[in-house]
Coordinates of C-alpha atoms (C1' of nucleotides) in Angstrom, one line a residue:
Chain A
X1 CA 26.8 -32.0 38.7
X2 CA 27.2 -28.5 36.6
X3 CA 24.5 -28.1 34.3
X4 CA 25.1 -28.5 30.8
X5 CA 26.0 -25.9 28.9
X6 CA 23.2 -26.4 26.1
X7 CA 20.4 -26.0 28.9
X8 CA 18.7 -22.5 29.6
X9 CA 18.4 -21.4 33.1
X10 CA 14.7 -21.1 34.3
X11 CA 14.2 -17.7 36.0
X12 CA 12.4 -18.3 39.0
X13 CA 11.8 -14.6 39.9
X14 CA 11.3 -12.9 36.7
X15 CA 9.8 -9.8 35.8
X16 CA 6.2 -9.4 36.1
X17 CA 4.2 -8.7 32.6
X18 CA 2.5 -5.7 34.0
X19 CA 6.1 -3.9 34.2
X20 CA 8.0 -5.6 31.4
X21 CA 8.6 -2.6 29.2
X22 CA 9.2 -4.6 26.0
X23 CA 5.3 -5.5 26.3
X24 CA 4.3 -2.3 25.8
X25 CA 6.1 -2.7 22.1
X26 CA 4.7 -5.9 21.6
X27 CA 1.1 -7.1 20.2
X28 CA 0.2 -8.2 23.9
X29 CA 0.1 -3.9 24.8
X30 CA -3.8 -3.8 24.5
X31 CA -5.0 -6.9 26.8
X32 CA -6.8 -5.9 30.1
X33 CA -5.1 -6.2 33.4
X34 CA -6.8 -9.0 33.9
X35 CA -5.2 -10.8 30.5
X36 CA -2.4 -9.5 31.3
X37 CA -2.9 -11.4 35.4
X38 CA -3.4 -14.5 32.9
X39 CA -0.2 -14.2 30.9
X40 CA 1.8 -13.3 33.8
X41 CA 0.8 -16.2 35.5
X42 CA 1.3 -18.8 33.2
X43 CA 4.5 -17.6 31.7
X44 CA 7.9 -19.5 31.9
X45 CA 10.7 -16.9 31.7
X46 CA 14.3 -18.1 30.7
X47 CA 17.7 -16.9 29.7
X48 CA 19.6 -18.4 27.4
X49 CA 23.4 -17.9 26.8
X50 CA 24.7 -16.8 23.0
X51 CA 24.8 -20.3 20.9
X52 CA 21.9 -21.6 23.2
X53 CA 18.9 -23.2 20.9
X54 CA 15.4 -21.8 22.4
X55 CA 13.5 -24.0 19.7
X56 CA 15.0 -26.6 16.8
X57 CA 13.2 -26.6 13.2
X58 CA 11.2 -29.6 13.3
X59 CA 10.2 -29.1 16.3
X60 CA 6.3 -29.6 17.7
X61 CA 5.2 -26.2 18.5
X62 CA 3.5 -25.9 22.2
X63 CA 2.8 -22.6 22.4
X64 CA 4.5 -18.8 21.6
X65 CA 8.0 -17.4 22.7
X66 CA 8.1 -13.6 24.1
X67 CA 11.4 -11.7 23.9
X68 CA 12.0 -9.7 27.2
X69 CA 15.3 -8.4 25.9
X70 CA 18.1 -10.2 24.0
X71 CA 18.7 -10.7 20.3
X72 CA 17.7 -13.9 18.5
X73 CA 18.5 -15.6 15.2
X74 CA 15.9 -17.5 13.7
X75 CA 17.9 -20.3 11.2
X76 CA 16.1 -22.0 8.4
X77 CA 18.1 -25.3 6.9
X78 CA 17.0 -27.5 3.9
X79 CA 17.8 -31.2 3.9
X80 CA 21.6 -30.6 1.9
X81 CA 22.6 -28.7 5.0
X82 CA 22.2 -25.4 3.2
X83 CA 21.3 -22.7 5.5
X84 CA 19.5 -19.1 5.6
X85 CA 19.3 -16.7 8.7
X86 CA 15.5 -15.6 8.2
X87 CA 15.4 -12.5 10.7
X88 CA 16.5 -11.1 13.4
X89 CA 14.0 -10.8 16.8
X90 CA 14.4 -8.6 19.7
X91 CA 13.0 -8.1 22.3
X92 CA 9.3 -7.0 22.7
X93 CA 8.9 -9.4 19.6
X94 CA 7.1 -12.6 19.7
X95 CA 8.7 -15.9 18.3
X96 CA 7.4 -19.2 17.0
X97 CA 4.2 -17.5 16.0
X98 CA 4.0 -18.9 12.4
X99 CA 4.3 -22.7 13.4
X100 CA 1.7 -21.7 16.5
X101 CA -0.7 -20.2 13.8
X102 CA -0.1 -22.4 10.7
X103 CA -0.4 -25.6 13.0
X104 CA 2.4 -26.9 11.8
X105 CA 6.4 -27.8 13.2
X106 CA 9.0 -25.0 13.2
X107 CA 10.1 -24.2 10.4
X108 CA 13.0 -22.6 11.7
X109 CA 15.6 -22.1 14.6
X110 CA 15.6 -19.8 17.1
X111 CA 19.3 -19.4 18.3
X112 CA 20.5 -17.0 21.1
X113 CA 22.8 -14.0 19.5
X114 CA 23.4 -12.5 22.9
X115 CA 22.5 -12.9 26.4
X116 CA 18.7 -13.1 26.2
X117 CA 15.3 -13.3 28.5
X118 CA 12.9 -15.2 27.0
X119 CA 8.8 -15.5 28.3
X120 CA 7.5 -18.6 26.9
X121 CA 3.3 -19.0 26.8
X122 CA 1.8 -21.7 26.4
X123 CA -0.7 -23.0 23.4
X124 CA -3.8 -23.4 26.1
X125 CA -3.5 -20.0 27.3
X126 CA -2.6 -18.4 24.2
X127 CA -5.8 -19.6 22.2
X128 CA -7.9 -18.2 25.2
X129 CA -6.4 -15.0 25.2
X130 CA -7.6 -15.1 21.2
X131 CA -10.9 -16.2 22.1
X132 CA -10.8 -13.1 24.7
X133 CA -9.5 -10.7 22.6
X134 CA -10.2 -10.3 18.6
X135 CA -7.5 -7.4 18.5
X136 CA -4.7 -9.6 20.2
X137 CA -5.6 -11.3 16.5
X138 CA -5.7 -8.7 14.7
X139 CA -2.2 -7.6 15.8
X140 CA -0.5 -11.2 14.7
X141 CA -2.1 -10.7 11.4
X142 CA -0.7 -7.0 11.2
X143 CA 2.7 -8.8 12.0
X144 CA 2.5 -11.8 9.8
X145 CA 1.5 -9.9 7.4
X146 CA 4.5 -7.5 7.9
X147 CA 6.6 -10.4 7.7
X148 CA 5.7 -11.8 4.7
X149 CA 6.3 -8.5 3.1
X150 CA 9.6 -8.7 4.1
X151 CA 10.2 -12.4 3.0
X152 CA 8.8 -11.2 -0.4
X153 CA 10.9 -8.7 -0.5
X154 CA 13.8 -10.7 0.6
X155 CA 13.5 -13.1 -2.7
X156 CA 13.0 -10.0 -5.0
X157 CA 16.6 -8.5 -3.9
X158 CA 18.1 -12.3 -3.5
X159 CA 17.3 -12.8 -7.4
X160 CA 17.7 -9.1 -9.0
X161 CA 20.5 -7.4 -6.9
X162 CA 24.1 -8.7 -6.3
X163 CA 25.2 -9.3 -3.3
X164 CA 27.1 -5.9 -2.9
X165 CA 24.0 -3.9 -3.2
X166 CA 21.9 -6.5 -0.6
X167 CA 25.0 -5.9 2.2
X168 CA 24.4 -1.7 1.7
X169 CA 20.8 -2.5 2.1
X170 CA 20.9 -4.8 4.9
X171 CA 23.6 -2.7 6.4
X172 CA 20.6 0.1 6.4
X173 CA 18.3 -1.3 8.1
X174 CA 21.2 -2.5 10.7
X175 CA 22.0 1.0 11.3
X176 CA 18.5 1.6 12.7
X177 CA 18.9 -0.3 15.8
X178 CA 22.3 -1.1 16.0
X179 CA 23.5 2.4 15.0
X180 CA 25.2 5.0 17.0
X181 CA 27.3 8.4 15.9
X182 CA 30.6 8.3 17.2
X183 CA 32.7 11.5 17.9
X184 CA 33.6 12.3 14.7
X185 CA 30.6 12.2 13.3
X186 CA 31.0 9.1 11.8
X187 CA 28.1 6.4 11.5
X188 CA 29.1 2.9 13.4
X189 CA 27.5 -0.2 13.2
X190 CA 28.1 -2.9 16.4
X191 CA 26.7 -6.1 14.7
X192 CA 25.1 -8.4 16.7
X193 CA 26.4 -11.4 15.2
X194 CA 29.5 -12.9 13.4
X195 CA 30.2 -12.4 10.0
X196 CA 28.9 -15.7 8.9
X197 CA 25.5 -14.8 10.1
X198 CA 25.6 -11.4 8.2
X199 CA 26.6 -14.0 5.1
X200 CA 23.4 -16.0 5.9
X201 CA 21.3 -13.0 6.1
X202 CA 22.2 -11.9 2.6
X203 CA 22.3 -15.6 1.2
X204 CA 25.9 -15.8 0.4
X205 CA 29.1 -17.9 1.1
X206 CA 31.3 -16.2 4.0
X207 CA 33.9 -15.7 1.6
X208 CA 31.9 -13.7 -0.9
X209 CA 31.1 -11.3 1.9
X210 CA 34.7 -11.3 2.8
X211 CA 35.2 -9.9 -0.7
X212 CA 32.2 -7.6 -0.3
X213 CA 33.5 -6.2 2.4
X214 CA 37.0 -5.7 0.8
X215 CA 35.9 -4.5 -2.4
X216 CA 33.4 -1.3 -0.4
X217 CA 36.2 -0.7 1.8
X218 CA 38.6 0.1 -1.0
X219 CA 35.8 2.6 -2.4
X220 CA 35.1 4.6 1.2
X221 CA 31.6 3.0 1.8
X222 CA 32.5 1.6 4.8
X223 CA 35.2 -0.2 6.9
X224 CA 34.9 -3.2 9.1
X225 CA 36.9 -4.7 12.1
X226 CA 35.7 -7.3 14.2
X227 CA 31.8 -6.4 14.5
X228 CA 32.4 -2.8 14.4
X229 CA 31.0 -1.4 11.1
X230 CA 32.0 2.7 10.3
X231 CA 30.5 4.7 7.6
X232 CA 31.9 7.8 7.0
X233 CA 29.6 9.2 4.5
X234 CA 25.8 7.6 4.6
X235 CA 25.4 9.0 1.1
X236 CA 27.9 7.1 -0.2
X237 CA 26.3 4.0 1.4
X238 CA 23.0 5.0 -0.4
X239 CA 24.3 5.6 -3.9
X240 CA 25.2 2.0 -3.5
X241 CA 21.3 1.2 -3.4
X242 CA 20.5 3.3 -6.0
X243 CA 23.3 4.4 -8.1
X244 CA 21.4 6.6 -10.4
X245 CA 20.6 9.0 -7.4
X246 CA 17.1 9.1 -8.3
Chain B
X1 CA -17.8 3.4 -27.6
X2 CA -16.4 0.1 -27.3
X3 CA -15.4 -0.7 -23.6
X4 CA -11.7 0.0 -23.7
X5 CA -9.7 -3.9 -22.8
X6 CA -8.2 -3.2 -19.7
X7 CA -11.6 -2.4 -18.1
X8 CA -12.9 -5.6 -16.6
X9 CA -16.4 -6.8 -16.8
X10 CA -18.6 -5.8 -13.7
X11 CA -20.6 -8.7 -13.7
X12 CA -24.3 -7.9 -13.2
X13 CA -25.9 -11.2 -12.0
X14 CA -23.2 -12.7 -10.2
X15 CA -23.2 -16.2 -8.3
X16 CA -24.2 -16.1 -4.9
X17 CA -22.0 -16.7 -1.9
X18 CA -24.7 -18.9 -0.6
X19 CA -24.3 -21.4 -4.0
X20 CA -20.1 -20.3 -4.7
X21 CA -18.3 -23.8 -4.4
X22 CA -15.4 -21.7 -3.9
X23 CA -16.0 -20.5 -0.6
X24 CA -16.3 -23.5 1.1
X25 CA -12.9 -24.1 0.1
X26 CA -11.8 -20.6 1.7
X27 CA -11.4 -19.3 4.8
X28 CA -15.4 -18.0 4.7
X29 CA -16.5 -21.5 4.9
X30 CA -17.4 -21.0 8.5
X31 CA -19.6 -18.1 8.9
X32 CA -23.1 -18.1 9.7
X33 CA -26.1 -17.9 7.2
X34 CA -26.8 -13.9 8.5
X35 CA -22.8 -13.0 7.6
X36 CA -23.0 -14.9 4.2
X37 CA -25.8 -12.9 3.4
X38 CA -23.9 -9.7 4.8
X39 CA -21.2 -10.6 2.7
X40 CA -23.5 -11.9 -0.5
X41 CA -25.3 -8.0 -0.6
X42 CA -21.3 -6.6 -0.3
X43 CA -19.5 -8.4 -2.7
X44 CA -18.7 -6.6 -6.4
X45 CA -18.1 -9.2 -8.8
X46 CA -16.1 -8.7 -11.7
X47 CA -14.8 -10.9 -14.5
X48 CA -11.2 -10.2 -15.8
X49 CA -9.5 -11.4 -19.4
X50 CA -5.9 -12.6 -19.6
X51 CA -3.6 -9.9 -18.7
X52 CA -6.2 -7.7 -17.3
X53 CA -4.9 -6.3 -13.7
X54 CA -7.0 -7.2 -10.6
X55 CA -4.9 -4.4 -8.2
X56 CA -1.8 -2.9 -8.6
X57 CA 1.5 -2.9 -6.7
X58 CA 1.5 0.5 -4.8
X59 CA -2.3 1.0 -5.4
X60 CA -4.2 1.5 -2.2
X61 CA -5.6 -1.6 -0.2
X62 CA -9.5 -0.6 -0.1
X63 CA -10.6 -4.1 0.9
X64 CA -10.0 -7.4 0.1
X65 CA -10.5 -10.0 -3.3
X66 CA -11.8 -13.1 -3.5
X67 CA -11.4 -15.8 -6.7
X68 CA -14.5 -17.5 -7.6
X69 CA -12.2 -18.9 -10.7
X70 CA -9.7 -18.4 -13.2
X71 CA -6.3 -18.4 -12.5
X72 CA -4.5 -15.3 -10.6
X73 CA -0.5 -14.3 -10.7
X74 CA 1.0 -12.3 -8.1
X75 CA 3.9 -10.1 -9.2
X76 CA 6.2 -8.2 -7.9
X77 CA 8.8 -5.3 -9.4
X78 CA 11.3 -2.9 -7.7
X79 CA 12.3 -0.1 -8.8
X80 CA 15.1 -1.4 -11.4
X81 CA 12.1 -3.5 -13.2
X82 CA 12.8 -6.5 -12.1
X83 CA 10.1 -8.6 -10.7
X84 CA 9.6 -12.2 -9.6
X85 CA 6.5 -13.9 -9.9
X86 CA 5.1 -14.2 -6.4
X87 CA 2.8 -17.1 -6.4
X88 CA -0.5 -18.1 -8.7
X89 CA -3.7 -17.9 -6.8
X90 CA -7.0 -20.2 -7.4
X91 CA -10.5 -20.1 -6.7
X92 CA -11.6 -20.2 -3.5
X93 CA -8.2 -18.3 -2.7
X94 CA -8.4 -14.9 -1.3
X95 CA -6.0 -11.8 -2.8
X96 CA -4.5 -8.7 -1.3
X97 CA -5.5 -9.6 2.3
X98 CA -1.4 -9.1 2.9
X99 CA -2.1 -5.4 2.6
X100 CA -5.2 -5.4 4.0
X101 CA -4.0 -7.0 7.4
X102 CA -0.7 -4.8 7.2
X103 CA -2.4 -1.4 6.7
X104 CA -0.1 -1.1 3.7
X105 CA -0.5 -0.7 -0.2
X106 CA -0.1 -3.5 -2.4
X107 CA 3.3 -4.8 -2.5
X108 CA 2.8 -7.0 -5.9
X109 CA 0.2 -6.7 -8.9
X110 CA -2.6 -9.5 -9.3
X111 CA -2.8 -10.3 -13.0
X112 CA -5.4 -12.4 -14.6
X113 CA -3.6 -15.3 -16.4
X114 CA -7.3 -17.2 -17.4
X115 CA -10.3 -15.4 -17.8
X116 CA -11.4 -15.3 -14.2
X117 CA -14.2 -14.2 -11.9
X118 CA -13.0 -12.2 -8.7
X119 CA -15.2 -10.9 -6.0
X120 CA -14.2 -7.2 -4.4
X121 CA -14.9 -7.0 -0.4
X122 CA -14.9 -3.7 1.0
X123 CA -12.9 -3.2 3.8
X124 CA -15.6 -2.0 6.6
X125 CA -17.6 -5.3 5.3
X126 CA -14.9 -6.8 6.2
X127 CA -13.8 -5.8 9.7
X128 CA -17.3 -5.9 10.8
X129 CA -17.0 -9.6 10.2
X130 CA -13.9 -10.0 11.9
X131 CA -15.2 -8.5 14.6
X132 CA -18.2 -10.3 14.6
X133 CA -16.1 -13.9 13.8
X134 CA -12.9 -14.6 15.7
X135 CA -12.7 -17.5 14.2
X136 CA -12.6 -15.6 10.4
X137 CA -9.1 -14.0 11.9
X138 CA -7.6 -17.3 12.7
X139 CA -8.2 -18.8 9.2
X140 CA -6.6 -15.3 7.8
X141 CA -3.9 -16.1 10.6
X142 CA -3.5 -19.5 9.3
X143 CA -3.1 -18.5 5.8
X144 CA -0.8 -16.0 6.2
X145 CA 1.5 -18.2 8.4
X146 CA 1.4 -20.9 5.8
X147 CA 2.3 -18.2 3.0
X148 CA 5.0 -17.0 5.0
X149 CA 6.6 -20.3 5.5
X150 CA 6.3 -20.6 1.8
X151 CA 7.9 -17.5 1.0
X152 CA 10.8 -18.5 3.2
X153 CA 11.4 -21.9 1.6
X154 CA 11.5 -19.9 -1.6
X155 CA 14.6 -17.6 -0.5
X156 CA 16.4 -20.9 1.2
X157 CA 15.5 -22.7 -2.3
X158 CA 16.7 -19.7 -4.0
X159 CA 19.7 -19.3 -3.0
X160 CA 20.6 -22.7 -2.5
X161 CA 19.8 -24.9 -5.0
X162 CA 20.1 -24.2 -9.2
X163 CA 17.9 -23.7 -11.7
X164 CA 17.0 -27.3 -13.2
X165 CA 16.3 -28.2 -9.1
X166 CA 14.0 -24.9 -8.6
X167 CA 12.5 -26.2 -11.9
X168 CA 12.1 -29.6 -10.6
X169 CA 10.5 -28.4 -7.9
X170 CA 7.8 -26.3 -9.5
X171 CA 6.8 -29.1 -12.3
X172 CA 5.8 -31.2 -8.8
X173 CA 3.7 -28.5 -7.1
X174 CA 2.1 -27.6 -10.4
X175 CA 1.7 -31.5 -11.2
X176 CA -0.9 -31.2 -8.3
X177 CA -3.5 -28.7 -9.8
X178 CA -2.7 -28.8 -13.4
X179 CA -1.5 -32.4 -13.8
X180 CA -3.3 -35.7 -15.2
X181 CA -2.3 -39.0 -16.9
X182 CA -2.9 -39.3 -20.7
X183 CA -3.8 -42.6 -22.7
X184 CA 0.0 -43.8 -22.8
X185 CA 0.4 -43.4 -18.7
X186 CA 2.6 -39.9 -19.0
X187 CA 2.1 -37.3 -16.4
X188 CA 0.5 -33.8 -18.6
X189 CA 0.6 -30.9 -17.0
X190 CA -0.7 -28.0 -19.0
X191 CA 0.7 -24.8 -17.7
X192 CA -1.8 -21.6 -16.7
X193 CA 1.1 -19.4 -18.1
X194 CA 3.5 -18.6 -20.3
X195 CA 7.2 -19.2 -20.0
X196 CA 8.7 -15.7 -19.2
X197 CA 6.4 -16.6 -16.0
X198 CA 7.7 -19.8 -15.3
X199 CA 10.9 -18.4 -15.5
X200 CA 9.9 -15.5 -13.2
X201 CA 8.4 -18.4 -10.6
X202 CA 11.9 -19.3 -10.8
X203 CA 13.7 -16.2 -10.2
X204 CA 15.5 -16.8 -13.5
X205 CA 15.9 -15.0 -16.8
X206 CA 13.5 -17.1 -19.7
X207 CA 16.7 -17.5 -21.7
X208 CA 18.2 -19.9 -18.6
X209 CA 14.5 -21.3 -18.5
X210 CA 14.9 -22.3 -22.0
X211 CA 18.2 -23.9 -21.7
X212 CA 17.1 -26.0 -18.3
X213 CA 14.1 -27.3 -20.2
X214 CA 16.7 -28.7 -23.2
X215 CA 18.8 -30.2 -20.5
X216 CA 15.6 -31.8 -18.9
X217 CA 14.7 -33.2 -21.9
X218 CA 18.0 -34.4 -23.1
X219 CA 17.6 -36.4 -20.3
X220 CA 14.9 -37.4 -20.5
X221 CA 13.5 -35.9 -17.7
X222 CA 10.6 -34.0 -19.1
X223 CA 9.3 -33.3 -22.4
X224 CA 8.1 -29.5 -23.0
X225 CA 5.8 -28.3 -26.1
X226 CA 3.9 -25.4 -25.7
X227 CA 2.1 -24.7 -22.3
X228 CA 2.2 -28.8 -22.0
X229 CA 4.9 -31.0 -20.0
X230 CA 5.0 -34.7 -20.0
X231 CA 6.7 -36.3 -17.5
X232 CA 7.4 -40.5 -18.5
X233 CA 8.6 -41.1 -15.1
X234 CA 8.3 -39.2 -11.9
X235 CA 11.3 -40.8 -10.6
X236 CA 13.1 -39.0 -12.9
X237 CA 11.8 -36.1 -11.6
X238 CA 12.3 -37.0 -8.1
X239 CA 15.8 -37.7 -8.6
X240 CA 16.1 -34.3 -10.1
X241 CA 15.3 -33.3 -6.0
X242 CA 16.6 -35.3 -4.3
X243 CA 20.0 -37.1 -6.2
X244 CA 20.9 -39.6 -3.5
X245 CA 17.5 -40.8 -3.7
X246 CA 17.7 -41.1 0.1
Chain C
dC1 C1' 51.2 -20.4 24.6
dG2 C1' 48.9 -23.6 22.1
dG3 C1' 44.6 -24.9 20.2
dG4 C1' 40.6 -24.0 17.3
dG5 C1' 36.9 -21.7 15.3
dG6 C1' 36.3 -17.9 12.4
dT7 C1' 37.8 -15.0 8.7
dT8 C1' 40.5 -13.8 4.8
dT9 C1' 42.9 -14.7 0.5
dG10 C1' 43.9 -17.2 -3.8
dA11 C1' 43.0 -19.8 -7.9
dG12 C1' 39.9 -22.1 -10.7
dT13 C1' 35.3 -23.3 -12.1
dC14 C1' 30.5 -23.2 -13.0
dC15 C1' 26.1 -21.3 -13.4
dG16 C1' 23.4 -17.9 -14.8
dT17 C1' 23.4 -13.5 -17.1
dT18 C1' 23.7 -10.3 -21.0
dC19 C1' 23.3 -9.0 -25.6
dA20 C1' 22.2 -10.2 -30.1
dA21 C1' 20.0 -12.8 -33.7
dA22 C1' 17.2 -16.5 -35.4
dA23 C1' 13.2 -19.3 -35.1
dT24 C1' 8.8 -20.0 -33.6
dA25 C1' 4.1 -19.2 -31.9
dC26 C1' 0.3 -16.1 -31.6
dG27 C1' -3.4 -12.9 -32.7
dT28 C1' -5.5 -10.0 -35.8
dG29 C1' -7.5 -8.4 -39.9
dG30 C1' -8.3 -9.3 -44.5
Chain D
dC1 C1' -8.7 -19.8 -43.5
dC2 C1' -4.6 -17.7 -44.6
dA3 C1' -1.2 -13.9 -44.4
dC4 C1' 1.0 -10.8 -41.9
dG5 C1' 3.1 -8.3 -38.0
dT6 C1' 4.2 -8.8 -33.4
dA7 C1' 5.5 -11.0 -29.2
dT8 C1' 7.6 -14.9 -27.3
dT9 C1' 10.9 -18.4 -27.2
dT10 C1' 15.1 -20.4 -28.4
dT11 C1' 19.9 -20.5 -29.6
dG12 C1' 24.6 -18.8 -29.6
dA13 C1' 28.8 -16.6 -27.7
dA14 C1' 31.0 -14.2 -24.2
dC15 C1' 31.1 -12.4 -19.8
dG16 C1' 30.9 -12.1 -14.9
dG17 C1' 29.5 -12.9 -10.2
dA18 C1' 29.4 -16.1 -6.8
dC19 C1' 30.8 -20.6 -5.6
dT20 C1' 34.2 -24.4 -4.3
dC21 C1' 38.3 -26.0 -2.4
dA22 C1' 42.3 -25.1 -0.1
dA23 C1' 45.6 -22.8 2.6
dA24 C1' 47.0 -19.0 5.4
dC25 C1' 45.9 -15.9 8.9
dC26 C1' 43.9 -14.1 13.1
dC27 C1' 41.9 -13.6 17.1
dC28 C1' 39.9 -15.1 21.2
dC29 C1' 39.9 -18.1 24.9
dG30 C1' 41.3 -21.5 27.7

DNA sequence: CGGGGGTTTGAGTCCGTTCAAAATACGTGG
DNA sequence: CCACGTATTTTGAACGGACTCAAACCCCCG
């Protein structure tokens, strides 16, 4: 009687909201202790393996998901089985939020990358909290608002830039949280995910990344093995972006 | 001392938000009488010409816009030039509440495409409201979610699917506010804009736009003269979509 | 040590782009 | 209302980036 493997495991002792550190980077850091009782309370806290599905597109949406610590994929599929990877979320990030506030199904999937703890609240409790607390709204705008910046932005570089240019940007922005300095001084990237996510991300066939990869290799931008990403020269990197140095 | 053109009319005697039609399509329909008069002895209303910019990309965020009519285009250009037409707005459709809610500039231009009659709401006017109206938040909340779940569809269409489908695509969402059925049975849709924008809805140069619409038409498809379309059969057009018909 | 998913490589094709020129529509002033 | 100049749209030819399909390669894990 093993459990299956698609299942999540419910925590039954998990960490309290008032000490959960990634709350504290989230929109939930201004409620009153007594909101914060409220969320504790009526939170369901599970893990979920890598692969694991927290929430399918299409699915109703009964409430928010809370990110204790983990990384998550959220997947968006059209009806030809064509697929985009959306965004990233980590933890102290919310997930589900669009479909919560646009009343409508996911639009997306949220898939486990790593090992990750995941609060989930319910609609109910949620919409009282809003009634509560006009700034708890106010900070979903800020970060809907945020998002569809990004999106925007996403389609700009999708239909102007080559594929090439989108991997140095998006390897960037992976530097900031992924990013260490090893001991030669050299910039390394451990990427969370496999390389037909990072094709997903920049809307391109596995393959053509396999190329892209290949091709900034052979010009010193940057060399990759397994998930392990070193750039020797960031510079380099950003004359990729912006070749005119401007 | 002619008023130079791209100065837009500051319209002296302007509707009242009490009478607008537009805003009980929009998300002020539920306020009370006292913050409908708050908002009527706020409101700037301007009226813009064709080509005349509402706000531009990078331009501070000082408050928010609202479009009593006319027709609005949002666009958006990196540093290369490129730019992508981000979507049309309507009246009863707010504008540049993406910055407003993300403390950021503008991240696209608003262009007049029709003579059009816009409404300026300062920001404190407008934060004393959401204060005052939780409910005002959620709408923005809703909105924002349903324009992020757009601009994602976008990207997954974009990189996905061709031209002639992305055209497809568009002719059936525009069918909905510009469309109607002449004296022979044909779908019309007259188009608020002018091809290089169609082409920029599309994330395409206007030279591919111009060879999709001949294919479309050698098949019958669509017919295109001017800023008019006729469709003889939606069919057609829905095979276009979706080939297997399934 | 043998699978099996993931990644890479290769060859060929197609879609969309670029650049250039011609055709057409548009607005403006006479 | 027409003529003119300008902007837009269309067409053409050639190029190129990314895709498809297929096979080989590699890990990684059982």
């Amino acid at each position: 009687m093993a459990k299956p493997n698609h299942i999540p495991d419910r925590v039954s002792n998990p960490l309290s909201c008032f000490t959960c550190q990634s709350r504290n980077r989230s929109e939930w850091c201004m409620l009153s202790d007594d909101d914060v009782a409220l969320l504790d309370g009526a939170k369901v806290t599970k893990t979920y393996r890598p692969g694991q599905i927290i929430f399918a597109q299409g699915d109703l949406c009964k409430g928010i998901y809370c990110i204790e610590s983990g990384v998550i994929a959220l997947r968006k599929t059209d009806a030809g089985g064509n697929s985009v990877l959306v965004r990233l979320a980590h933890s102290g990030q919310a997930l589900g939020y669009r479909a919560y506030f646009a009343r409508e199904e996911y639009a997306a999937s949220a898939e486990a990358l790593k090992p990750s703890t995941v609060c989930f609240i319910e609609a109910s409790v949620l919409s009282g909290l809003l009634k509560h607390n006009p700034t708890l709204g106010l900070k979903f705008l800020e970060h809907l608002a945020q998002d569809l910046a990004n999106a925007e932005e996403t389609v700009l570089r999708n239909v102007s830039l080559p594929v090439r240019i989108r991997l140095a940007h998006l390897l960037l922005t992976l530097k900031d949280r992924y990013g260490s300095v090893n001991d030669e001084g050299n910039i390394v990237i451990s990427l969370p995910m496999k390389r037909q996510d990072v094709a997903a991300l920049l809307g391109a066939r596995p393959e053509t990344l396999a190329r892209t990869i290949h091709a900034l290799e052979t010009d010193k931008v940057a060399s990759f093995s397994a998930r392990q990403v070193m750039i020797p020269d960031l510079d380099n990197l950003l004359d990729e972006i912006d070749p005119a140095g401007i």
